[in-house]
PDB file of C-alpha atoms in Angstrom:
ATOM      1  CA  UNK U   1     147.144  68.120   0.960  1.00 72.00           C
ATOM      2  CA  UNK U   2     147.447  67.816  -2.640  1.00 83.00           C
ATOM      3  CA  UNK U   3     148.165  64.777  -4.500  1.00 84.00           C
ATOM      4  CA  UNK U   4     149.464  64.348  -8.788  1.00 88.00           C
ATOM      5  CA  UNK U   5     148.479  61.974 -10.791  1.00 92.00           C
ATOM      6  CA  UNK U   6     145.370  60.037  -9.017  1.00 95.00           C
ATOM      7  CA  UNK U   7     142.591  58.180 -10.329  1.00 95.00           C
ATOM      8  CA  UNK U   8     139.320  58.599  -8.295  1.00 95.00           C
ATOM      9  CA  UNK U   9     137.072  56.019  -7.980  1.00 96.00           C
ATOM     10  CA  UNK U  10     133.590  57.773  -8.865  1.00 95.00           C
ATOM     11  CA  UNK U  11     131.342  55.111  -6.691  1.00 97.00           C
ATOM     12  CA  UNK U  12     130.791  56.336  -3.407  1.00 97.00           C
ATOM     13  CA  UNK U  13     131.706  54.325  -0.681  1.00 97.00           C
ATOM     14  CA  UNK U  14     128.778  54.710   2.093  1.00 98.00           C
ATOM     15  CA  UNK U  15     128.636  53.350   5.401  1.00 97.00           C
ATOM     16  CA  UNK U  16     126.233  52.934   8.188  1.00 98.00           C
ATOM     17  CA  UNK U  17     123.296  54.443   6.470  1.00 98.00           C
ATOM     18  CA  UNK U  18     125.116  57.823   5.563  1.00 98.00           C
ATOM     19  CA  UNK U  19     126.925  58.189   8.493  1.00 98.00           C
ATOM     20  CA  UNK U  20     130.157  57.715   7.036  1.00 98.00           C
ATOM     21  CA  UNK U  21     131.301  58.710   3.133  1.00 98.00           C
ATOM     22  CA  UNK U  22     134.626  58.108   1.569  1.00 98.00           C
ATOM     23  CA  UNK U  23     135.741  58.025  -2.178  1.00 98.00           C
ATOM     24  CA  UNK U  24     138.825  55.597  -2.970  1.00 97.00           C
ATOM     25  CA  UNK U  25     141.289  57.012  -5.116  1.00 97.00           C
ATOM     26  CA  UNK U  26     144.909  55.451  -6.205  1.00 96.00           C
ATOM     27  CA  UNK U  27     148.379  57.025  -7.052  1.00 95.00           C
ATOM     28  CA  UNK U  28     150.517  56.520  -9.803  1.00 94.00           C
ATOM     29  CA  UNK U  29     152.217  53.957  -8.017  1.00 94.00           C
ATOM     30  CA  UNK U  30     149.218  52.204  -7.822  1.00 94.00           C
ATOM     31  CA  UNK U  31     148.424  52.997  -3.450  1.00 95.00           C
ATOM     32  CA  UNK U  32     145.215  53.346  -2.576  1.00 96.00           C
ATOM     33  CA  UNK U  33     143.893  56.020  -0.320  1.00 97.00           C
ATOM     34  CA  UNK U  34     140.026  56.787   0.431  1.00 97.00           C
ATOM     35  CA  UNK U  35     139.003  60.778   1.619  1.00 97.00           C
ATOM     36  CA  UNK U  36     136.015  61.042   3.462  1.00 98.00           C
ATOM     37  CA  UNK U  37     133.526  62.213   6.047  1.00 98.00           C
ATOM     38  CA  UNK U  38     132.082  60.760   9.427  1.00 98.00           C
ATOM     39  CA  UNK U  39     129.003  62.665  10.584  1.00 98.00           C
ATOM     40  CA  UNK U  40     129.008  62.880  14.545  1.00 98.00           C
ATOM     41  CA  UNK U  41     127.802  59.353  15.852  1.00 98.00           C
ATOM     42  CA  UNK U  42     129.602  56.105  17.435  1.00 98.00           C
ATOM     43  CA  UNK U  43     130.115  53.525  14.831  1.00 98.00           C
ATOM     44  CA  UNK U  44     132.833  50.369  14.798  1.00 98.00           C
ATOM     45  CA  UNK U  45     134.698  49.624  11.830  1.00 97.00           C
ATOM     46  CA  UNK U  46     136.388  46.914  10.980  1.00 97.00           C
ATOM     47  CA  UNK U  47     140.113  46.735   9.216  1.00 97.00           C
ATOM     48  CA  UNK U  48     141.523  44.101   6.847  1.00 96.00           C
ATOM     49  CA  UNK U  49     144.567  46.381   6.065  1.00 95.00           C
ATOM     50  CA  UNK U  50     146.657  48.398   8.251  1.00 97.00           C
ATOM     51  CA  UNK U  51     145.196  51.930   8.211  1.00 97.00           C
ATOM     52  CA  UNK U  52     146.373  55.279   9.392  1.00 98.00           C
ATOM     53  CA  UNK U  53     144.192  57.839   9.792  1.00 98.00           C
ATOM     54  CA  UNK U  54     144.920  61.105   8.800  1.00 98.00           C
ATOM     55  CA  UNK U  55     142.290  63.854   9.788  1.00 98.00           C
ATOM     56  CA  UNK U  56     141.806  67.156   8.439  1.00 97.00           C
ATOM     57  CA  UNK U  57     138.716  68.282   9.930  1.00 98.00           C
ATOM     58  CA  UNK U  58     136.598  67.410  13.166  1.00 98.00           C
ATOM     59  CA  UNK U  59     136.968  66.179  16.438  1.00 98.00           C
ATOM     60  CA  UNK U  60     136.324  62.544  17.530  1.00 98.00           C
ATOM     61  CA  UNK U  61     137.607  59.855  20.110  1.00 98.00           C
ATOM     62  CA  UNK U  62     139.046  56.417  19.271  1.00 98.00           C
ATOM     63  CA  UNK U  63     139.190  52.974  21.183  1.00 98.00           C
ATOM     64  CA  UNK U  64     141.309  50.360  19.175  1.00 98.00           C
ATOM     65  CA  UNK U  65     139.934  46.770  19.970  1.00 97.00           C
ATOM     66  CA  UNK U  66     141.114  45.075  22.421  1.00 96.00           C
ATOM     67  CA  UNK U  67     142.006  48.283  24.590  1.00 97.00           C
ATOM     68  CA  UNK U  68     139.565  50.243  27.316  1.00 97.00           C
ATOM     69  CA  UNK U  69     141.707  53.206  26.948  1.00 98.00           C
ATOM     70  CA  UNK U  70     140.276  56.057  24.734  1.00 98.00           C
ATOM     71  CA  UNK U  71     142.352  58.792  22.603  1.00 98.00           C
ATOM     72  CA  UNK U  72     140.844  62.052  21.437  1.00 98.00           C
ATOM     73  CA  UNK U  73     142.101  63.381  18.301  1.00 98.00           C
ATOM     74  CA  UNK U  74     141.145  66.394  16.165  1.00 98.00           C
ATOM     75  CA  UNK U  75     142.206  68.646  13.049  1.00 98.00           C
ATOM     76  CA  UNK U  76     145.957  67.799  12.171  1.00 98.00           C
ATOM     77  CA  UNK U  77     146.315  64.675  13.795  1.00 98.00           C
ATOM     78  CA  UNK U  78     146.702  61.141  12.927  1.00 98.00           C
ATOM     79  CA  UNK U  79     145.983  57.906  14.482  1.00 98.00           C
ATOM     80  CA  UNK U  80     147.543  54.108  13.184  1.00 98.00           C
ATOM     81  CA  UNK U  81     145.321  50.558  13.603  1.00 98.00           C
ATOM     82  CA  UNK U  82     146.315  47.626  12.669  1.00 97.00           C
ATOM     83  CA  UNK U  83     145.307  45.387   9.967  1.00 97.00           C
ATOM     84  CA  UNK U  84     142.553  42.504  11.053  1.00 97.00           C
ATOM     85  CA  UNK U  85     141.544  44.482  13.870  1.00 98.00           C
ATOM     86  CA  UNK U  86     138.748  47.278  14.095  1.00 98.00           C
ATOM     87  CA  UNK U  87     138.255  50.417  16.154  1.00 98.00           C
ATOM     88  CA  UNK U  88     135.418  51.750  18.188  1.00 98.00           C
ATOM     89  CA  UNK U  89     135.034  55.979  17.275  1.00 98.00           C
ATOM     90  CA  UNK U  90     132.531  58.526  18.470  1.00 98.00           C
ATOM     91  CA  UNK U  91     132.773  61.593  16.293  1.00 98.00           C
ATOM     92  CA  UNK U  92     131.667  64.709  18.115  1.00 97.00           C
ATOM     93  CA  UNK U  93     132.384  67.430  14.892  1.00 98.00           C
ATOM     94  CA  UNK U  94     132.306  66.295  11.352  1.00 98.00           C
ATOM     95  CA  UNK U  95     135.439  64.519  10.477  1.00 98.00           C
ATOM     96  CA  UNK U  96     137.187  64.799   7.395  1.00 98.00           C
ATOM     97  CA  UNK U  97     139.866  62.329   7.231  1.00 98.00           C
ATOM     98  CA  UNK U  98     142.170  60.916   4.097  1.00 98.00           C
ATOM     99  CA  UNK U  99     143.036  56.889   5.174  1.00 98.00           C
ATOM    100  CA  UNK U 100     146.074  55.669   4.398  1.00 97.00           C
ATOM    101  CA  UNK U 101     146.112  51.386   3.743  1.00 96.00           C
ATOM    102  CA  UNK U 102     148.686  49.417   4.312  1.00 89.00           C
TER     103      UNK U 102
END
């Protein structure tokens, strides 16, 4: 995926002690996007935006809250949760994803 005309945020954005590393960047049009890694591990995240996850790299499995069901998803897929809400994911390959907010 290539993108014109961004301005990267140079502060990392790290979560759960390492586990998970994302940059934020913005487009012209002023949306913001993060790019990332998740290192295998289970972690919950919270949202405060909708967010769709676009992944590039890796292999995990998702539970959105309030569901028991879980979804598997790897290289080339994406996955949508809604805003005020958070999602349970166990990464089992290094996942490199690009979120999409709102």
């Amino acid at each position: 995926m290539t993108y014109d005309n961004v301005t990267l945020d140079p502060q990392a954005n790290i979560y759960f002690d390492g586990k998970c590393v994302s940059h934020t960047f913005f487009l012209a049009d002023g949306t913001k996007k993060s790019a990332g890694v998740i290192f295998p591990s289970s972690l919950t995240f919270g949202t405060a935006a909708p967010e769709v996850m676009e992944l590039n790299a890796g292999a995990c499995r998702i539970r959105l809250a309030g569901s028991d069901e879980w979804q598997e998803f790897g290289a080339g897929a994406s996955f949508s949760v809604p805003g005020d809400s958070s999602f349970d994911i166990e990464v089992t390959e290094t996942l490199g994803y690009v979120c999409h907010y709102g």
